[in-house]
Every structure is written in C-alpha cells, then in structure tokens.
C-alpha cells in the first residue's frame, strides 16, 4: 500500500486534479490520498489558504466576509465543473460563510481549503472521505497528539479499501479545528502513511525531488537520488524546504521511506528519503545556507581556566531570550552565532548583561554573516572532505570566519561574509559535484 500526498500546485485547477487521478491510476497500490488546498495557478495568483486567512481577518475586523469568500467558492466551483462532477457543495459553502461571519476561529477558516479539496478528490476517485477533525487529534493546547491520532486513524482505516483525507488540520477535544503550521499537509501525509501501514509515503510536489542546493543560488543543482531522514533535517534547518520538517518524525517512527515525486513529471526518479541508505554515498549529499546571521564574540584572557565562564555567557542569552545556533570556542574566546533578526530585539541589553556577568576584555557583534551547512552521511570517517572543502573556498578567495562540525561528522558548517555567500555556495558545489 502507498499513501500519496499532493501539494497545492498539484491541485491548482481541474486539469491538475485530473493529472492526480491519472497518477493514482498508474499504480493501484496508491490507495490513501492526502490533499492540500489548491495553490497558485500562476505567479500572480493567490493560494486558497491565503484567501481563507483573509476571510478570517475580514470577519475579525468587521469587513465584508462574503466578498472575501467569493473567490474561494468560485475556484472550487470551477474545479468541480471542470471535472464534470455531480457534486453540489452549495449548502456547505453557505454554512462555511455563515460560520465565518459569526466568528469561526482562524484554524477553522484556514482548514476549509483542504476540506473542500478533499471532498472534491474523494468524489473524483470514488473513495471514502475522512475528516481529520474526527481522527487527527490535537490536545487542548493545540499540540498534535500523535499516539491518539495513530490509534483512532488506524482503527478507522482497517475497514476501508482506501480513502481521501484533507491535510493540514485536525480536531481538539472540544471539537474545534486546529492546524499544523504552514505546509503542514506534509505532516498529515506522514500520519496517514503510518496509520494505514503503507510501505511508502509518496509526497507529490512541483519539483523533481530535493535538490542538492537551492537553485536560486546554485543554478546547476540537481535532485538528490537517495538521502537519509537525518540528512533532510540537517539541510532543512538552513533552509532547504521541499518537505515540512515535522513530516519526518511519523515516517521515521514507522520506518516508512518517503518518495518525493513531481506531479508535472511523474516518470522522474525523484528523491528517496530513508532511514539508512545502502547506496554508496558521495562525500557530500547536499548543501544549504542562509544569510542574516550575527556572531557575538566574547574574548577574555585565561577564561579557559575560569569554571562556569561559558555557562554565565549562555545564561545571558537565555535571560534575554536570544536563541543561538552555533558555538565556537578558542583559547580565551567564545563566539556564538544567532539569527540577526532575533538578536536585534535584545542587542543592547544582552551586551550589557554579558559585560556585567563575565567582564570580558573585548565584546563585539559581527553582523552580515551567512551560514552554510555542507551535509553528507558519506563524510563520516572519510579523510579529505574538509581539505577539499577548504581548499575550494580558499582558492575562490572566500574568507571563512567560523567553522563548526557536528559530533556525528554528518555536517560541516561554515560562516562567511554575506557578500561571499553566493560565490562560496557555487564553489563548494562545483568541488563536490563537478559534473553538474
Ligand atoms: N494549505 C496549507 C498551506 O498553504 C497547508 C499545505 O499546503 O501543506 O500552508
């Protein structure tokens, strides 16, 4: 059995719904289907979910909710008509608008995109419709309850030959709708794959897999064939976003491989995400990066023999609510890397606090950094990865300001000046993927 989840661009209009039906027909094992809300049909278009958030805003501000809801209703009517379905959703559209006008919650409003998308897909495929409000449970604080969802959903699925379930939302104990964060239908897909005991979780999107680097920065980046759950998380952390990062956990729990596929090119090999790959790995699998970091640099002579020195610096960050992502130490120096945006809110109080707590010889914040994560299961225990990496950036004239390597030798993180970011990313890519 296979669970197949389709993203918003794969469901943008009636023609795309038909493409989805054709893809499902190619393999009868694809019996469990999760859908997003229809996404953009073109660059200037608006996603249904964004239109629905707008409806909620209008309702809260006493605006014209009916006018805001009209384009949503029209999009769905167009899809139903384009598919030639005998599905009349008129009453449900009225009931939805009625609820919105009477103050329905934001999550309920946002979830209606997936709900109607699911209703239409179920009618198109002739499969039962499952409403996640009744089986994908969130607790009273809005936290997803994985065990409760697994128990209820797997019991329900046992009686069904297949099913269509909307993504993105579930229900709280009082019956109210709750949603995952944006892009959360990926999580719903993983939940359904686990509950249905599927052998594969297919995630159908509009690119042919996870690319080895962001194509806006490295235009020649190609899709990765196979990678591990851990590598996806490592890359996602610095911005590679094909899959919602919380979608990994349910699949990993059940050991279900995730196959990222392209609806617009169903024959493309895509990317397999697995627990342990048997395939020989290259030295690196991919790289990701992001601008907008700052390093807080604290220097004090003989601080290496001062017990509790680092803890006092870290307490300052904690007190000021500044998260840090990397910590590099030298003899007498500590450098902490944090996103500039989060640091900016507390910059002055944080500096004062550090000065008062550890009396450093010098304290400064270095802004304008970009962090680059070079990720690969193949680098563990393999000599010369670092030398190749650093000679490449060195030859390209890029000055490395900071280095950090995770304990499992799965990644090397570099900090470079933002002005060197693009050059560094392309240079590293060429050094490890010369044929691309
Ligand atoms: N429709 C939701 C969003 O736009 C969830 C999803 O598509 O995964 O974020």
PDB file of N, CA and C and ligand atoms in Angstrom, residues 5 8 36-37 47 49 114 168 181-186, ligand 1:
ATOM      1  N   UNK A   5       0.542  11.988  -1.040  1.00  0.00           N
ATOM      2  CA  UNK A   5       0.099  13.332  -0.655  1.00  0.00           C
ATOM      3  C   UNK A   5       0.388  14.297  -1.797  1.00  0.00           C
ATOM      4  N   UNK A   8      -0.232  21.877  -3.028  1.00  0.00           N
ATOM      5  CA  UNK A   8      -1.138  22.877  -3.599  1.00  0.00           C
ATOM      6  C   UNK A   8      -0.983  23.100  -5.097  1.00  0.00           C
ATOM      7  N   UNK A  36      -3.644  18.883  -0.214  1.00  0.00           N
ATOM      8  CA  UNK A  36      -3.516  20.274   0.243  1.00  0.00           C
ATOM      9  C   UNK A  36      -4.680  21.067  -0.340  1.00  0.00           C
ATOM     10  N   UNK A  37      -4.727  22.342  -0.011  1.00  0.00           N
ATOM     11  CA  UNK A  37      -5.681  23.249  -0.649  1.00  0.00           C
ATOM     12  C   UNK A  37      -5.091  23.665  -1.994  1.00  0.00           C
ATOM     13  N   UNK A  47      -2.859  31.707  -3.143  1.00  0.00           N
ATOM     14  CA  UNK A  47      -3.219  30.371  -2.658  1.00  0.00           C
ATOM     15  C   UNK A  47      -4.563  30.436  -1.928  1.00  0.00           C
ATOM     16  N   UNK A  49      -5.442  28.943   0.713  1.00  0.00           N
ATOM     17  CA  UNK A  49      -5.233  29.096   2.161  1.00  0.00           C
ATOM     18  C   UNK A  49      -5.039  30.571   2.528  1.00  0.00           C
ATOM     19  N   UNK A 114      -8.352  22.747   2.464  1.00  0.00           N
ATOM     20  CA  UNK A 114      -8.063  21.305   2.412  1.00  0.00           C
ATOM     21  C   UNK A 114      -9.378  20.524   2.441  1.00  0.00           C
ATOM     22  N   UNK A 168      -3.288  19.166   6.729  1.00  0.00           N
ATOM     23  CA  UNK A 168      -3.138  20.459   7.412  1.00  0.00           C
ATOM     24  C   UNK A 168      -3.889  20.621   8.727  1.00  0.00           C
ATOM     25  N   UNK A 181       1.483  24.027  11.373  1.00  0.00           N
ATOM     26  CA  UNK A 181       1.991  25.275  10.803  1.00  0.00           C
ATOM     27  C   UNK A 181       1.922  25.164   9.275  1.00  0.00           C
ATOM     28  N   UNK A 182       2.203  26.262   8.587  1.00  0.00           N
ATOM     29  CA  UNK A 182       2.065  26.308   7.133  1.00  0.00           C
ATOM     30  C   UNK A 182       2.852  25.172   6.466  1.00  0.00           C
ATOM     31  N   UNK A 183       2.261  24.623   5.427  1.00  0.00           N
ATOM     32  CA  UNK A 183       2.899  23.493   4.746  1.00  0.00           C
ATOM     33  C   UNK A 183       2.642  22.174   5.470  1.00  0.00           C
ATOM     34  N   UNK A 184       1.733  22.204   6.456  1.00  0.00           N
ATOM     35  CA  UNK A 184       1.542  21.055   7.338  1.00  0.00           C
ATOM     36  C   UNK A 184       0.850  19.846   6.730  1.00  0.00           C
ATOM     37  N   UNK A 185       0.370  19.954   5.497  1.00  0.00           N
ATOM     38  CA  UNK A 185      -0.232  18.761   4.879  1.00  0.00           C
ATOM     39  C   UNK A 185       0.802  17.651   4.719  1.00  0.00           C
ATOM     40  N   UNK A 186       2.067  18.042   4.632  1.00  0.00           N
ATOM     41  CA  UNK A 186       3.133  17.025   4.575  1.00  0.00           C
ATOM     42  C   UNK A 186       3.099  16.152   5.831  1.00  0.00           C
TER      43      UNK A 186
HETATM   44  N1  LIG B   1      -2.557  24.754   2.629  1.00  0.00           N
HETATM   45  C1  LIG B   1      -1.627  24.870   3.706  1.00  0.00           C
HETATM   46  C2  LIG B   1      -0.605  25.966   3.409  1.00  0.00           C
HETATM   47  O1  LIG B   1      -0.738  26.676   2.430  1.00  0.00           O
HETATM   48  C3  LIG B   1      -1.008  23.567   4.066  1.00  0.00           C
HETATM   49  C4  LIG B   1      -0.285  22.862   2.953  1.00  0.00           C
HETATM   50  O2  LIG B   1      -0.457  23.194   1.790  1.00  0.00           O
HETATM   51  O3  LIG B   1       0.506  21.971   3.244  1.00  0.00           O
HETATM   52  O4  LIG B   1       0.313  26.145   4.157  1.00  0.00           O
END
